[in-house]
Coordinates of C-alpha atoms in Angstrom, one line a residue:
M12 CA 153.5 55.7 108.0
Y13 CA 156.4 55.4 110.7
Q14 CA 156.2 59.2 111.2
Y15 CA 152.5 59.0 111.5
K16 CA 152.7 56.4 114.2
I17 CA 155.1 58.6 116.2
A18 CA 152.7 61.4 115.8
L19 CA 149.9 59.2 117.0
H20 CA 151.8 58.2 120.0
A21 CA 152.8 61.8 120.8
A22 CA 149.1 62.7 120.7
S23 CA 148.1 60.0 123.0
Q24 CA 150.1 61.8 125.8
I25 CA 148.2 64.9 125.3
E26 CA 145.3 65.5 127.9
G27 CA 142.0 65.1 126.4
Y28 CA 143.2 62.8 123.5
D29 CA 140.9 59.8 123.1
E30 CA 142.5 56.9 121.0
R31 CA 139.1 55.1 120.9
V32 CA 137.7 57.7 118.5
N33 CA 140.8 57.6 116.1
L34 CA 141.3 61.5 116.6
L35 CA 144.2 62.6 114.5
P36 CA 147.0 64.6 116.1
W37 CA 146.7 67.3 113.5
H38 CA 143.0 67.9 112.4
P39 CA 142.7 71.5 111.0
R40 CA 139.2 72.9 110.8
R41 CA 137.6 72.9 107.3
L42 CA 137.2 76.2 105.9
D43 CA 133.6 77.3 105.1
D44 CA 134.2 76.9 101.3
E45 CA 136.7 74.3 101.1
I46 CA 136.2 71.2 99.1
L47 CA 137.1 67.9 100.7
S48 CA 140.2 66.9 98.6
S49 CA 141.8 70.2 99.7
W50 CA 140.9 69.7 103.3
M51 CA 142.1 66.1 103.3
L52 CA 145.3 67.1 101.8
S53 CA 146.0 69.6 104.6
I54 CA 144.9 67.0 107.2
A55 CA 147.3 64.5 105.6
S56 CA 150.3 66.9 105.3
G57 CA 150.0 67.9 109.0
N58 CA 150.4 64.4 110.0
G59 CA 153.2 63.5 107.8
I60 CA 151.4 61.0 105.6
S61 CA 149.9 60.9 102.0
V62 CA 146.1 61.1 101.6
R63 CA 146.0 57.7 100.3
R64 CA 147.7 56.2 103.4
L65 CA 145.4 58.3 105.6
C66 CA 142.3 57.1 103.8
A67 CA 143.7 53.5 104.2
W68 CA 144.1 54.1 108.0
L69 CA 140.6 55.3 108.0
G70 CA 139.3 52.2 106.4
S71 CA 139.3 52.5 102.7
D72 CA 141.7 53.8 99.9
D73 CA 139.7 52.4 97.1
R74 CA 139.4 55.1 94.3
V75 CA 140.9 57.6 96.7
R76 CA 141.4 60.1 93.7
E77 CA 137.8 60.3 93.3
I78 CA 137.1 61.1 97.1
D79 CA 135.3 64.3 96.1
S80 CA 132.6 62.2 94.3
M81 CA 131.7 60.3 97.5
K82 CA 127.9 60.2 98.4
P83 CA 127.1 61.4 101.9
Y84 CA 126.2 57.8 103.1
N85 CA 129.8 56.4 102.2
P86 CA 131.2 54.9 105.4
L87 CA 134.4 56.9 104.8
V88 CA 132.4 60.2 105.6
N89 CA 131.9 58.9 109.2
H90 CA 135.5 58.0 109.7
I91 CA 136.8 61.3 108.4
A92 CA 134.5 63.2 110.6
E93 CA 135.7 61.0 113.5
A94 CA 139.4 61.6 112.7
A95 CA 139.0 65.3 112.2
G96 CA 136.8 65.6 115.3
V97 CA 133.9 67.3 113.6
E98 CA 130.1 66.5 113.1
K99 CA 129.3 64.3 110.0
D100 CA 127.6 67.2 108.4
I101 CA 130.8 69.1 108.1
V102 CA 132.3 66.5 105.9
I103 CA 129.1 66.3 103.9
K104 CA 129.2 70.1 103.1
S105 CA 132.7 69.7 101.7
L106 CA 131.3 67.3 99.0
P107 CA 130.6 68.7 95.6
T108 CA 127.9 66.0 94.8
G109 CA 125.2 68.0 93.0
L110 CA 124.8 71.2 94.6
Y111 CA 124.7 70.0 98.3
G112 CA 126.7 71.7 101.1
L113 CA 127.4 75.1 99.3
F114 CA 125.3 76.9 101.9
G115 CA 124.3 74.3 104.4
K116 CA 121.4 72.6 102.7
S117 CA 120.7 73.3 99.1
I118 CA 118.4 72.1 96.3
S119 CA 120.0 68.4 95.9
S120 CA 119.6 67.6 99.6
T121 CA 115.8 67.4 99.2
D122 CA 116.1 64.6 96.7
W123 CA 119.4 62.6 96.2
S124 CA 117.7 60.3 93.8
W125 CA 117.3 63.1 91.5
T126 CA 121.0 64.1 91.6
S127 CA 123.2 61.9 89.5
N128 CA 126.8 61.5 90.8
T129 CA 128.1 64.2 88.1
Q130 CA 125.0 66.4 88.0
W131 CA 126.3 70.1 87.9
R132 CA 129.8 69.1 88.6
L133 CA 132.6 70.6 86.3
L134 CA 134.0 67.6 84.3
G135 CA 137.5 67.4 83.0
G136 CA 136.9 65.3 79.8
T137 CA 139.2 62.4 80.5
P138 CA 139.0 59.9 83.2
P139 CA 139.1 60.1 86.2
N140 CA 137.2 63.2 86.2
N141 CA 139.4 65.8 88.0
L142 CA 137.6 68.1 90.2
G143 CA 138.4 71.5 91.1
N144 CA 139.7 72.3 87.5
Q145 CA 138.7 76.0 87.5
Y146 CA 140.0 78.5 90.0
C147 CA 140.0 82.3 91.0
P148 CA 143.6 83.2 90.7
I149 CA 143.1 85.9 93.5
C150 CA 141.5 83.5 96.1
L151 CA 144.1 80.8 95.3
R152 CA 146.8 83.2 96.0
K153 CA 145.3 84.6 99.1
F154 CA 143.9 81.5 100.9
G155 CA 145.7 78.6 99.3
H156 CA 142.8 76.1 99.1
Y157 CA 140.3 74.8 96.6
Q158 CA 136.8 76.1 96.9
L159 CA 133.7 73.9 96.5
S160 CA 132.0 76.3 94.2
W161 CA 134.8 76.1 91.7
T162 CA 133.7 72.5 90.9
I163 CA 130.1 73.5 90.3
A164 CA 129.3 74.3 86.6
V165 CA 126.9 77.0 87.2
Y166 CA 129.8 79.3 88.6
S167 CA 131.8 80.8 86.0
C168 CA 133.1 83.8 88.0
C169 CA 134.3 84.8 91.4
L170 CA 131.6 86.8 93.2
Q171 CA 134.2 88.2 95.6
H172 CA 136.7 89.5 93.1
K173 CA 134.2 89.8 90.2
C174 CA 136.6 88.1 87.7
F175 CA 136.2 85.0 85.3
L176 CA 137.4 81.9 86.8
R177 CA 140.3 80.1 85.0
D178 CA 140.4 76.6 83.9
H179 CA 144.0 76.4 82.4
C180 CA 147.4 77.3 83.3
P181 CA 148.3 80.7 82.1
H182 CA 151.7 79.5 81.1
C183 CA 151.4 76.3 79.1
G184 CA 147.7 76.5 78.5
K185 CA 147.0 72.9 79.8
R186 CA 144.0 72.4 81.9
F187 CA 144.1 73.1 85.7
L188 CA 144.0 69.7 87.7
G189 CA 142.6 69.3 91.4
A190 CA 144.1 68.3 94.6
A191 CA 143.7 64.5 93.8
R192 CA 147.1 64.7 91.9
F193 CA 148.9 64.8 95.1
F194 CA 147.1 62.1 96.8
D195 CA 150.0 59.6 96.6
S196 CA 152.7 61.9 97.9
C197 CA 153.4 63.3 101.3
I198 CA 153.2 67.1 100.7
A199 CA 154.9 69.3 103.1
K200 CA 153.5 72.6 101.9
P201 CA 150.0 72.0 100.4
K202 CA 149.1 75.7 100.1
R203 CA 152.0 76.4 98.0
D204 CA 151.9 73.2 95.8
L205 CA 148.1 73.7 95.1
Q206 CA 149.0 76.8 93.3
L207 CA 151.3 75.0 90.8
C208 CA 150.5 73.7 87.3
A209 CA 150.5 69.9 87.2
Y210 CA 152.2 70.0 83.9
C211 CA 154.8 72.7 83.7
G212 CA 155.1 73.4 87.5
R213 CA 154.8 77.1 87.4
S214 CA 152.6 79.2 89.4
V215 CA 149.0 79.7 88.1
V216 CA 148.4 82.7 90.3
N217 CA 151.4 84.8 89.5
H218 CA 151.0 85.8 85.9
E219 CA 148.8 87.8 83.7
R220 CA 146.0 90.2 84.9
Y221 CA 142.8 88.4 85.7
E222 CA 139.9 89.1 83.4
L223 CA 136.9 90.8 84.9
A224 CA 133.4 89.3 84.3
D225 CA 130.8 91.2 82.4
E226 CA 127.8 92.7 84.3
K227 CA 125.3 90.1 83.0
T228 CA 127.6 87.1 84.0
L229 CA 128.0 88.7 87.4
K230 CA 124.3 89.3 87.8
L231 CA 123.3 85.8 86.8
T232 CA 125.9 84.1 89.0
Y233 CA 124.7 86.2 92.0
M234 CA 121.2 85.0 91.2
L235 CA 122.0 81.2 90.9
D236 CA 124.3 81.7 93.8
S237 CA 121.2 82.7 96.0
L238 CA 118.7 80.0 94.5
V239 CA 121.2 77.2 95.3
R240 CA 120.7 78.1 98.8
K241 CA 117.0 77.3 98.8
P242 CA 115.8 73.7 99.0
A243 CA 112.4 74.8 97.4
C244 CA 114.2 75.7 94.1
V245 CA 114.7 71.9 93.1
D246 CA 112.1 72.3 90.4
Y247 CA 113.8 75.3 88.9
F248 CA 117.2 73.5 88.7
K249 CA 115.6 70.5 87.2
V250 CA 114.2 72.4 84.5
L251 CA 117.3 74.4 84.1
A252 CA 119.3 71.1 83.8
R253 CA 117.0 69.8 81.1
L254 CA 117.2 72.9 78.9
L255 CA 121.0 73.0 79.2
H256 CA 121.1 69.4 78.3
V257 CA 119.1 70.0 75.3
M258 CA 121.1 73.1 74.1
C259 CA 124.4 71.1 74.1
R260 CA 123.0 68.3 72.1
P261 CA 124.1 67.7 68.5
S262 CA 120.4 67.7 67.4
A263 CA 118.7 70.0 64.9
L264 CA 116.7 71.6 67.7
A265 CA 119.8 72.4 69.8
K266 CA 121.7 73.7 66.7
H267 CA 118.9 76.0 65.8
M268 CA 118.5 77.2 69.4
R269 CA 122.2 77.9 69.8
S270 CA 122.1 79.8 66.5
Q271 CA 119.1 81.9 67.6
M272 CA 120.2 82.7 71.0
L273 CA 124.0 82.7 71.4
P274 CA 126.2 85.6 70.1
S275 CA 127.6 84.7 66.7
S276 CA 131.0 86.4 67.8
H277 CA 131.6 83.7 70.6
Q278 CA 132.4 80.2 69.6
I279 CA 131.0 77.6 72.2
T280 CA 134.0 75.5 73.1
S281 CA 134.4 72.3 75.1
R282 CA 137.3 71.0 77.3
Y283 CA 136.2 67.4 76.3
W284 CA 138.7 65.6 74.0
S285 CA 136.7 65.7 71.0
G286 CA 136.1 69.5 71.2
T287 CA 132.3 69.3 70.8
P288 CA 130.0 70.0 73.9
P289 CA 128.4 66.8 74.8
E290 CA 127.3 68.2 78.2
F291 CA 127.1 71.6 79.8
E292 CA 129.5 70.5 82.4
Y293 CA 132.3 70.1 79.9
L294 CA 132.0 73.6 78.5
D295 CA 134.8 76.2 79.1
V296 CA 134.3 79.1 81.5
K297 CA 132.8 81.7 79.2
S298 CA 130.9 79.2 77.1
R299 CA 129.1 78.1 80.4
A300 CA 128.4 81.7 81.1
F301 CA 126.8 82.5 77.6
M302 CA 124.9 79.2 77.7
L303 CA 123.5 79.9 81.1
Q304 CA 122.3 83.3 80.0
A305 CA 120.6 81.9 76.8
V306 CA 118.8 79.2 78.8
V307 CA 117.7 81.5 81.7
S308 CA 116.2 83.8 79.3
L309 CA 113.7 81.3 78.3
F310 CA 111.9 82.0 81.5
A311 CA 110.9 85.4 80.3
D312 CA 107.2 85.9 79.9
W313 CA 106.6 82.1 80.4
P314 CA 105.4 80.2 78.7
D315 CA 105.0 82.3 75.7
Y316 CA 108.6 83.0 75.1
L317 CA 109.8 79.4 75.4
V318 CA 106.9 78.2 73.1
D319 CA 107.9 80.8 70.4
V320 CA 111.5 79.7 70.3
L321 CA 110.8 76.1 70.3
R322 CA 108.3 76.5 67.4
S323 CA 110.7 78.5 65.4
T324 CA 112.7 75.5 64.8
N325 CA 109.8 73.9 62.7
D326 CA 111.1 70.4 63.9
L327 CA 108.4 69.8 66.5
H328 CA 109.3 66.0 66.6
H329 CA 112.6 66.9 68.4
L330 CA 110.8 68.3 71.3
H331 CA 110.7 64.9 73.1
H332 CA 114.4 65.7 74.2
L333 CA 112.9 68.3 76.6
F334 CA 111.2 65.5 78.6
K335 CA 113.6 62.6 78.5
N336 CA 114.9 61.0 81.7
K337 CA 113.4 63.5 84.3
S338 CA 110.6 64.0 86.6
L339 CA 109.7 67.5 85.6
P340 CA 107.3 70.0 87.1
N341 CA 103.8 70.3 85.6
W342 CA 104.3 73.9 84.6
Y343 CA 107.3 72.9 82.4
E344 CA 105.7 69.9 80.9
S345 CA 102.7 72.0 80.0
A346 CA 104.7 74.5 78.1
V347 CA 106.6 71.9 76.1
R348 CA 103.2 70.1 75.2
I349 CA 101.8 73.5 73.9
A350 CA 105.0 74.2 71.8
A351 CA 104.6 70.5 70.4
T352 CA 101.1 71.1 69.3
R353 CA 100.6 73.3 66.2
N354 CA 98.3 76.4 66.5
R355 CA 97.9 76.0 70.3
C356 CA 98.6 78.9 72.4
P357 CA 99.3 79.2 76.1
K358 CA 96.3 80.0 78.3
P359 CA 96.3 82.5 81.2
S360 CA 96.1 79.6 83.7
D361 CA 99.3 78.3 82.2
R362 CA 101.2 81.4 83.0
E363 CA 99.4 81.8 86.4
Q364 CA 100.6 78.1 87.4
F365 CA 104.1 79.0 86.6
L366 CA 104.2 82.4 88.2
H367 CA 102.4 80.7 91.5
A368 CA 105.2 78.2 91.6
A369 CA 108.0 80.9 91.1
I370 CA 106.7 83.0 94.0
Q371 CA 106.0 79.9 96.3
Q372 CA 109.5 78.3 95.5
G373 CA 111.4 81.6 95.8
W374 CA 112.9 81.8 92.5
V375 CA 110.8 84.5 91.0
T376 CA 114.1 86.5 90.7
A377 CA 115.0 84.1 87.7
V378 CA 111.9 85.3 85.8
Q379 CA 112.6 88.9 86.5
F380 CA 116.3 88.4 85.4
A381 CA 115.2 86.6 82.1
K382 CA 112.9 89.6 81.3
K383 CA 116.0 91.8 81.4
L384 CA 117.8 89.5 79.2
V385 CA 115.1 89.7 76.6
I386 CA 115.5 92.9 74.8
L387 CA 114.3 92.9 71.2
G388 CA 115.6 89.4 70.9
V389 CA 119.1 90.4 71.6
F390 CA 120.6 88.5 74.6
F391 CA 124.3 89.7 74.5
I392 CA 125.7 93.0 73.7

């Protein structure tokens, strides 16, 4: 802290420095895709203090390790913006809460009440939930900071380098931890240290060759990446979240859907301590890629295909899981009710309602992609 006070005093001698606004002597700009924890580590390092002490000086070091979990209305957001000399919106865009900030405004910014604190966030399986625990080895080696999209569960590959993201150390096999592990220390070279495994200390970027993602995973990720940018797509992501939740449940419905729709050659695995997939956000990289392809395929020939899949379980009483705890669009609720009613078939108006919404809200590409996935009932080749 003494070094920080010296730096602060030195900065006060610089022309244009305004002590009243708490502008830090070293305030590097946030890169377009950088997550808050990585940016804060860079700011703190340049000022010769730890992130915890920096947050304490800004007004709060309470639960500093979970700084990426802040909501945009947290007072600390204002203080960080003031200290870094940026607009508040810049700090908000670095938060991985929901899908907000990846590309300016995104779907969650339209309705904060819908997005829970962990919705879509990649979860680590043990408290506290360490964010940033997947990474592109090429990006991390080239740029030395953690990207916001790495913390979002719908991303399983790097679109720039077309490779699967990693969620573990290639040397010791333990899971990759985020920047919060350095928050209690003064880090001299954050770009270097962020590339090291928290357990064995070896570089996670200088090892085996990276694995290229398959064509379907890449195309689906490109599609979801484009839909995240559109606030109108909130209904689509609501339904996607609900279907993913159902697919990961231990219920008879979920088990049957997984057996029908997922490749028998790929075992769905979770990073959760029990090894079972309690939530989509706990699955490993490839499991999330396969699960997304299966769920998105349900949008093909809506609502006929979804109705057929759900009815194939012969357990219609399980379908209440598809409604639970969500305010969902009419076109989705209609399809589930049809599936839950024996001998009832979708009407042309049901399909028209869905397609009208898809065109109006800008996610008709999801329907087109789903049709390509559904080829004679085979989803993965």
